[in-house]
């Protein structure tokens, strides 16, 4: 898309980053590797998902994960518990999965009911099977730059930048959001050797956020506030990655809702060199990163 500024002077060629297509390409590469493993007499990678309760969002995410496994030739298992499962029962299952030699990796779908400590559950997972990359050992390895399972969303974003050959070295990268699953690990990945961005992590206490964002060559919005990032917060020619996925009412749709990103796409896109859409940007890359981690687990654990 070619965009003109208000004075009809500057033309910016904006490239829409297609996360869906990139994820499909990666799935094709994974499927090839699985075929080769099986041809070599090894079993296909096996991922399990533990799902507690019947939260609509969690049910959907787990169903997607199982479908993704089927598409690339992985085995998958679903372990279900009702909402009233005790923490000890869940821990016992985690130990069982840790010790199952037929299983390469597993995830416990979050959030968990309030009476269960997510921290205790995550810490019970064997780091060698923690394909979500949430275990403190794996987070520590990430910080130290030791190869490990990377948290899926940051992994997917960095892979997307690489595959689109978007220069990151020496670039000023601003990440809005500092959660343990997105902003924080992403800030570490973006500043690592090889990626080499100069990173600022912004959050709810950041002063003059508009100015901070407007200085970014690469702006990554991960705050969960629909259309929060407006054109005045974006530098001409910036790369904008929208992580946000908030369900908003949409009576015209079959489901009654649709996903909104953190970026006001229509007004921001014309200023960008690259931008991800929502849906179809970061989401599919998050999903495929779990497959990449499971493939890695299958290779290193056997
Ligand atoms: P989270 O745990 O709620 O963290 C949100 C972060 O944004 C916090 O660090 C918070 O700051 C910051 N923040 C909130 N409002 C802000 C404001 N007005 N100005 C500046 N910073 C603000 O969220 P999350 O789990 O990281 O998820 C963020 C979004 O990404 C959500 O929409 C989520 O659904 C989406 N997501 C998408 C994918 C995907 O695959 N596409 C994956 C994961 C998450 P404080 O720390 O100061 O509170």
CSV table of C-alpha atoms and ligand atoms in Angstrom, one decimal:
chain,number,residue,atom,x,y,z
A,1,UNK,CA,0.0,0.0,0.0
A,2,UNK,CA,1.3,3.5,-0.8
A,3,UNK,CA,0.3,6.2,1.6
A,4,UNK,CA,0.5,10.0,1.4
A,5,UNK,CA,1.0,12.3,4.3
A,6,UNK,CA,-1.2,15.4,4.9
A,7,UNK,CA,1.0,17.6,2.7
A,8,UNK,CA,0.9,15.0,-0.1
A,9,UNK,CA,4.7,15.0,0.0
A,10,UNK,CA,6.0,11.8,1.6
A,11,UNK,CA,5.1,8.4,0.1
A,12,UNK,CA,5.6,5.5,2.4
A,13,UNK,CA,5.4,2.0,1.1
A,14,UNK,CA,3.6,0.1,3.8
A,15,UNK,CA,3.9,-3.7,4.0
A,16,UNK,CA,1.3,-5.6,5.8
A,17,UNK,CA,3.0,-8.5,7.7
A,18,UNK,CA,1.1,-11.7,7.0
A,19,UNK,CA,1.5,-13.8,10.1
A,20,UNK,CA,-1.0,-16.4,8.9
A,21,UNK,CA,1.0,-17.1,5.7
A,22,UNK,CA,4.3,-17.1,7.6
A,23,UNK,CA,2.9,-19.5,10.2
A,24,UNK,CA,1.6,-21.8,7.4
A,25,UNK,CA,5.1,-21.8,5.8
A,26,UNK,CA,6.7,-22.7,9.1
A,27,UNK,CA,4.1,-25.5,9.6
A,28,UNK,CA,5.0,-26.9,6.2
A,29,UNK,CA,8.7,-26.9,7.3
A,30,UNK,CA,7.8,-28.7,10.6
A,31,UNK,CA,5.7,-31.3,8.7
A,32,UNK,CA,8.6,-32.1,6.5
A,33,UNK,CA,10.8,-32.7,9.5
A,34,UNK,CA,8.2,-34.9,11.2
A,35,UNK,CA,7.9,-37.0,8.0
A,36,UNK,CA,11.7,-37.4,8.0
A,37,UNK,CA,11.7,-38.4,11.7
A,38,UNK,CA,9.0,-41.0,11.1
A,39,UNK,CA,10.9,-42.3,8.0
A,40,UNK,CA,13.9,-42.7,10.2
A,41,UNK,CA,11.9,-45.0,12.5
A,42,UNK,CA,11.4,-42.4,15.3
A,43,UNK,CA,8.0,-41.6,16.7
A,44,UNK,CA,6.3,-38.3,15.8
A,45,UNK,CA,6.6,-35.5,18.4
A,46,UNK,CA,3.8,-35.7,21.1
A,47,UNK,CA,2.3,-32.6,22.8
A,48,UNK,CA,-0.2,-32.7,25.7
A,49,UNK,CA,-2.5,-29.9,26.9
A,50,UNK,CA,-3.9,-29.8,30.4
A,51,UNK,CA,-7.2,-27.9,30.5
A,52,UNK,CA,-9.0,-27.1,33.7
A,53,UNK,CA,-12.7,-26.1,33.6
A,54,UNK,CA,-14.7,-24.8,30.7
A,55,UNK,CA,-13.6,-21.2,30.1
A,56,UNK,CA,-14.6,-20.3,26.5
A,57,UNK,CA,-11.3,-18.7,25.6
A,58,UNK,CA,-9.2,-21.5,27.0
A,59,UNK,CA,-11.3,-24.2,25.2
A,60,UNK,CA,-10.8,-22.4,21.9
A,61,UNK,CA,-7.0,-22.0,22.4
A,62,UNK,CA,-6.6,-25.7,23.3
A,63,UNK,CA,-8.7,-26.8,20.4
A,64,UNK,CA,-6.4,-24.7,18.1
A,65,UNK,CA,-3.3,-26.3,19.6
A,66,UNK,CA,-4.7,-29.8,18.9
A,67,UNK,CA,-5.7,-28.9,15.4
A,68,UNK,CA,-2.2,-27.4,14.8
A,69,UNK,CA,-0.6,-30.7,16.0
A,70,UNK,CA,-2.7,-32.7,13.6
A,71,UNK,CA,-1.8,-30.5,10.7
A,72,UNK,CA,2.0,-31.1,11.1
A,73,UNK,CA,1.8,-34.8,12.0
A,74,UNK,CA,2.4,-34.5,15.8
A,75,UNK,CA,0.5,-36.6,18.3
A,76,UNK,CA,-1.6,-34.7,20.7
A,77,UNK,CA,-3.4,-35.5,24.0
A,78,UNK,CA,-5.9,-33.5,26.0
A,79,UNK,CA,-6.1,-33.9,29.7
A,80,UNK,CA,-9.2,-32.4,31.2
A,81,UNK,CA,-10.1,-31.5,34.8
A,82,UNK,CA,-13.2,-29.9,36.2
A,83,UNK,CA,-13.0,-26.5,37.9
A,84,UNK,CA,-13.0,-28.1,41.3
A,85,UNK,CA,-9.8,-30.1,40.8
A,86,UNK,CA,-7.4,-29.6,43.8
A,87,UNK,CA,-3.9,-28.1,43.4
A,88,UNK,CA,-2.4,-31.4,44.6
A,89,UNK,CA,-4.4,-33.5,42.1
A,90,UNK,CA,-3.1,-31.2,39.3
A,91,UNK,CA,0.5,-31.4,40.6
A,92,UNK,CA,0.1,-35.2,40.6
A,93,UNK,CA,-0.9,-35.1,37.0
A,94,UNK,CA,2.0,-32.8,36.1
A,95,UNK,CA,4.4,-35.3,37.7
A,96,UNK,CA,2.9,-38.1,35.8
A,97,UNK,CA,3.3,-36.1,32.5
A,98,UNK,CA,6.9,-35.2,33.5
A,99,UNK,CA,7.6,-39.0,33.7
A,100,UNK,CA,5.8,-40.1,30.6
A,101,UNK,CA,8.4,-41.3,28.2
A,102,UNK,CA,5.9,-41.1,25.3
A,103,UNK,CA,5.4,-37.4,25.8
A,104,UNK,CA,7.8,-34.7,24.5
A,105,UNK,CA,6.2,-31.6,26.0
A,106,UNK,CA,3.1,-30.3,27.6
A,107,UNK,CA,1.3,-27.1,28.5
A,108,UNK,CA,-1.1,-26.3,31.3
A,109,UNK,CA,-3.5,-23.8,29.8
A,110,UNK,CA,-3.8,-20.6,31.8
A,111,UNK,CA,-5.6,-19.0,33.6
A,112,UNK,CA,-6.3,-21.6,36.3
A,113,UNK,CA,-9.1,-21.3,38.8
A,114,UNK,CA,-8.3,-19.0,41.7
A,115,UNK,CA,-7.8,-21.7,44.3
A,116,UNK,CA,-4.8,-23.1,42.3
A,117,UNK,CA,-1.4,-21.4,42.4
A,118,UNK,CA,-0.2,-21.0,38.8
A,119,UNK,CA,3.3,-20.4,40.1
A,120,UNK,CA,3.3,-23.8,41.9
A,121,UNK,CA,2.0,-25.6,38.9
A,122,UNK,CA,4.5,-24.0,36.5
A,123,UNK,CA,7.4,-24.8,38.9
A,124,UNK,CA,6.3,-28.4,39.0
A,125,UNK,CA,6.7,-28.9,35.3
A,126,UNK,CA,10.0,-30.5,34.2
A,127,UNK,CA,11.8,-27.7,32.4
A,128,UNK,CA,12.8,-30.2,29.7
A,129,UNK,CA,9.1,-30.6,28.9
A,130,UNK,CA,8.0,-26.9,29.5
A,131,UNK,CA,7.3,-26.1,25.8
A,132,UNK,CA,5.5,-22.9,26.9
A,133,UNK,CA,8.8,-21.6,28.2
A,134,UNK,CA,7.3,-20.4,31.5
A,135,UNK,CA,9.4,-22.3,34.0
A,136,UNK,CA,11.9,-20.1,35.9
A,137,UNK,CA,14.7,-22.3,34.7
A,138,UNK,CA,13.8,-21.6,31.1
A,139,UNK,CA,13.2,-17.9,31.7
A,140,UNK,CA,16.7,-17.8,33.3
A,141,UNK,CA,18.2,-19.6,30.3
A,142,UNK,CA,16.5,-17.0,28.0
A,143,UNK,CA,18.0,-14.1,30.1
A,144,UNK,CA,21.4,-15.7,29.9
A,145,UNK,CA,21.1,-16.3,26.1
A,146,UNK,CA,21.3,-20.1,26.6
A,147,UNK,CA,19.2,-22.0,24.0
A,148,UNK,CA,15.9,-22.9,25.5
A,149,UNK,CA,12.1,-23.0,25.0
A,150,UNK,CA,11.1,-19.5,24.3
A,151,UNK,CA,7.8,-18.1,25.4
A,152,UNK,CA,5.6,-18.5,22.3
A,153,UNK,CA,4.5,-14.9,21.6
A,154,UNK,CA,7.9,-13.3,21.8
A,155,UNK,CA,9.4,-16.2,19.8
A,156,UNK,CA,6.8,-15.7,17.1
A,157,UNK,CA,7.4,-12.0,16.9
A,158,UNK,CA,11.1,-12.3,16.6
A,159,UNK,CA,10.7,-15.0,13.9
A,160,UNK,CA,8.2,-12.7,12.0
A,161,UNK,CA,10.8,-9.9,12.0
A,162,UNK,CA,13.5,-12.3,10.8
A,163,UNK,CA,11.4,-13.8,8.0
A,164,UNK,CA,10.4,-10.4,6.8
A,165,UNK,CA,14.1,-9.4,6.9
A,166,UNK,CA,13.2,-6.3,9.0
A,167,UNK,CA,16.4,-4.7,10.2
A,168,UNK,CA,16.6,-4.7,14.0
A,169,UNK,CA,20.3,-4.0,14.8
A,170,UNK,CA,20.7,-0.6,16.4
A,171,UNK,CA,17.0,0.2,16.1
A,172,UNK,CA,15.1,1.8,18.8
A,173,UNK,CA,12.5,-0.7,20.0
A,174,UNK,CA,9.7,0.3,22.3
A,175,UNK,CA,7.5,-2.4,23.9
A,176,UNK,CA,4.4,-1.3,25.6
A,177,UNK,CA,3.6,-3.9,28.3
A,178,UNK,CA,5.8,-5.8,30.7
A,179,UNK,CA,3.9,-9.1,31.3
A,180,UNK,CA,5.8,-12.3,32.0
A,181,UNK,CA,4.5,-13.9,28.9
A,182,UNK,CA,4.9,-11.1,26.4
A,183,UNK,CA,6.6,-7.8,27.1
A,184,UNK,CA,9.3,-8.9,29.6
A,185,UNK,CA,10.7,-11.9,27.6
A,186,UNK,CA,10.3,-10.0,24.3
A,187,UNK,CA,12.4,-7.2,25.7
A,188,UNK,CA,15.2,-9.7,26.4
A,189,UNK,CA,15.0,-11.3,23.0
A,190,UNK,CA,15.0,-8.0,21.2
A,191,UNK,CA,18.1,-6.8,23.0
A,192,UNK,CA,20.0,-10.1,22.6
A,193,UNK,CA,23.1,-10.3,20.4
A,194,UNK,CA,22.0,-11.1,16.9
A,195,UNK,CA,18.8,-9.0,17.2
A,196,UNK,CA,20.7,-6.0,18.7
A,197,UNK,CA,17.8,-3.6,19.2
A,198,UNK,CA,18.0,-0.9,21.9
A,199,UNK,CA,14.9,-1.6,24.0
A,200,UNK,CA,12.6,0.5,26.1
A,201,UNK,CA,9.9,-1.3,28.1
A,202,UNK,CA,6.9,1.0,28.8
A,203,UNK,CA,4.1,0.2,31.2
A,204,UNK,CA,1.2,1.9,33.0
A,205,UNK,CA,3.6,4.1,35.1
A,206,UNK,CA,5.6,5.4,32.1
A,207,UNK,CA,5.6,9.2,31.8
A,208,UNK,CA,4.8,10.8,28.5
A,209,UNK,CA,4.1,7.5,26.7
A,210,UNK,CA,3.1,9.3,23.5
A,211,UNK,CA,6.6,10.8,23.2
A,212,UNK,CA,8.3,7.5,24.1
A,213,UNK,CA,6.3,5.6,21.5
A,214,UNK,CA,6.9,8.3,18.8
A,215,UNK,CA,10.6,7.7,19.1
A,216,UNK,CA,10.4,4.0,18.2
A,217,UNK,CA,11.7,2.5,15.0
A,218,UNK,CA,10.0,-0.7,16.1
A,219,UNK,CA,6.9,-0.2,18.2
A,220,UNK,CA,5.4,-3.3,19.9
A,221,UNK,CA,2.0,-2.9,21.5
A,222,UNK,CA,1.2,-5.6,24.1
A,223,UNK,CA,-1.1,-3.9,26.7
A,224,UNK,CA,-4.5,-5.3,25.9
A,225,UNK,CA,-6.3,-2.0,25.4
A,226,UNK,CA,-8.1,-1.9,22.1
A,227,UNK,CA,-6.9,0.9,19.6
A,228,UNK,CA,-4.8,2.5,22.3
A,229,UNK,CA,-1.9,3.3,19.9
A,230,UNK,CA,-3.0,6.2,17.7
A,231,UNK,CA,-1.2,7.9,14.8
A,232,UNK,CA,0.3,10.6,16.9
A,233,UNK,CA,2.2,7.9,18.9
A,234,UNK,CA,3.9,6.5,15.8
A,235,UNK,CA,6.9,7.8,13.9
A,236,UNK,CA,6.8,8.0,10.1
A,237,UNK,CA,8.2,4.7,8.7
A,238,UNK,CA,8.0,2.8,11.9
A,239,UNK,CA,7.5,-1.0,12.2
A,240,UNK,CA,4.4,-1.6,14.3
A,241,UNK,CA,3.7,-5.0,15.8
A,242,UNK,CA,0.2,-5.3,17.4
A,243,UNK,CA,0.0,-8.1,20.0
A,244,UNK,CA,-3.3,-7.1,21.5
A,245,UNK,CA,-6.3,-9.3,21.2
A,246,UNK,CA,-9.3,-8.1,23.0
A,247,UNK,CA,-12.7,-9.5,22.4
A,248,UNK,CA,-15.2,-6.6,21.7
A,249,UNK,CA,-18.9,-6.9,21.1
A,250,UNK,CA,-19.8,-7.3,17.5
A,251,UNK,CA,-23.5,-8.1,17.2
A,252,UNK,CA,-23.2,-8.5,13.4
A,253,UNK,CA,-20.9,-11.5,13.7
A,254,UNK,CA,-22.0,-15.1,14.3
A,255,UNK,CA,-20.1,-15.3,17.6
A,256,UNK,CA,-21.2,-11.8,18.8
A,257,UNK,CA,-17.6,-10.7,19.2
A,258,UNK,CA,-14.5,-10.0,17.3
A,259,UNK,CA,-10.8,-9.4,18.1
A,260,UNK,CA,-9.4,-5.9,18.3
A,261,UNK,CA,-5.7,-5.1,18.5
A,262,UNK,CA,-4.0,-2.5,20.6
A,263,UNK,CA,-3.3,-0.3,17.5
A,264,UNK,CA,-5.8,2.0,15.8
A,265,UNK,CA,-5.0,0.3,12.5
A,266,UNK,CA,-6.7,2.5,10.0
A,267,UNK,CA,-4.9,5.7,11.1
A,268,UNK,CA,-1.6,4.1,12.0
A,269,UNK,CA,-1.0,1.8,9.0
A,270,UNK,CA,-0.5,4.7,6.5
A,271,UNK,CA,2.5,5.9,8.6
A,272,UNK,CA,4.2,2.5,8.9
A,273,UNK,CA,6.8,0.7,6.9
A,274,UNK,CA,5.5,-2.6,8.2
A,275,UNK,CA,2.5,-3.4,10.4
A,276,UNK,CA,0.8,-6.6,11.6
A,277,UNK,CA,-3.0,-6.9,11.4
A,278,UNK,CA,-5.3,-8.3,14.1
A,279,UNK,CA,-6.3,-11.0,13.5
A,280,UNK,CA,-3.7,-12.6,11.2
A,281,UNK,CA,-0.5,-11.1,12.6
A,282,UNK,CA,1.1,-12.2,15.8
A,283,UNK,CA,-1.6,-14.8,16.8
A,284,UNK,CA,-0.8,-17.5,14.2
A,285,UNK,CA,2.9,-17.0,15.0
A,286,UNK,CA,2.2,-17.7,18.7
A,287,UNK,CA,0.5,-20.9,17.8
A,288,UNK,CA,3.3,-22.1,15.5
A,289,UNK,CA,6.0,-21.3,18.1
A,290,UNK,CA,4.5,-23.9,20.4
A,291,UNK,CA,4.9,-26.4,17.6
A,292,UNK,CA,8.6,-25.3,17.1
A,293,UNK,CA,9.2,-25.7,20.9
A,294,UNK,CA,7.6,-29.2,20.8
A,295,UNK,CA,9.7,-30.2,17.9
A,296,UNK,CA,12.8,-29.0,19.7
A,297,UNK,CA,11.8,-31.0,22.8
A,298,UNK,CA,11.4,-34.1,20.7
A,299,UNK,CA,14.9,-33.6,19.4
A,300,UNK,CA,16.7,-32.8,22.6
A,301,UNK,CA,14.9,-35.0,25.1
A,302,UNK,CA,15.3,-38.4,23.3
B,1,LIG,P1,-1.2,-8.2,30.8
B,1,LIG,O1,-0.5,-9.3,31.6
B,1,LIG,O2,-2.5,-7.6,31.2
B,1,LIG,O3,-0.1,-7.0,30.8
B,1,LIG,C1,-0.4,-5.8,30.2
B,1,LIG,C2,0.7,-4.8,30.3
B,1,LIG,O4,0.4,-3.6,29.7
B,1,LIG,C3,1.1,-4.5,31.7
B,1,LIG,O5,2.5,-4.5,31.9
B,1,LIG,C4,0.6,-3.1,32.0
B,1,LIG,O6,1.4,-2.3,32.8
B,1,LIG,C5,0.6,-2.5,30.6
B,1,LIG,N1,-0.4,-1.5,30.4
B,1,LIG,C6,-1.7,-1.6,30.6
B,1,LIG,N2,-2.4,-0.5,30.3
B,1,LIG,C7,-1.4,0.4,30.0
B,1,LIG,C8,-1.4,1.8,29.6
B,1,LIG,N3,-2.6,2.5,29.5
B,1,LIG,N4,-0.3,2.4,29.3
B,1,LIG,C9,0.9,1.7,29.3
B,1,LIG,N5,1.0,0.4,29.7
B,1,LIG,C10,-0.2,-0.2,30.0
B,1,LIG,O7,-1.3,-8.6,29.3
B,1,LIG,P2,-0.6,-9.7,28.4
B,1,LIG,O8,-0.9,-11.0,28.9
B,1,LIG,O9,0.9,-9.3,28.2
B,1,LIG,O10,-1.4,-9.4,27.0
B,1,LIG,C11,-1.4,-8.2,26.4
B,1,LIG,C12,-2.3,-8.3,25.2
B,1,LIG,O11,-1.8,-9.2,24.3
B,1,LIG,C13,-3.7,-8.8,25.5
B,1,LIG,O12,-4.6,-8.2,24.6
B,1,LIG,C14,-3.6,-10.2,25.2
B,1,LIG,O13,-4.9,-10.8,24.9
B,1,LIG,C15,-2.7,-10.2,24.0
B,1,LIG,N6,-2.0,-11.4,23.7
B,1,LIG,C16,-2.0,-11.8,22.5
B,1,LIG,C17,-1.2,-13.0,22.1
B,1,LIG,C18,-1.2,-13.4,20.7
B,1,LIG,O14,-0.8,-14.5,20.4
B,1,LIG,N7,-1.7,-12.5,19.8
B,1,LIG,C19,-0.5,-13.7,23.1
B,1,LIG,C20,-0.5,-13.2,24.4
B,1,LIG,C21,-1.3,-12.1,24.7
B,1,LIG,P3,1.6,-2.5,34.4
B,1,LIG,O15,2.6,-3.7,34.4
B,1,LIG,O16,2.2,-1.3,34.9
B,1,LIG,O17,0.3,-2.9,34.9
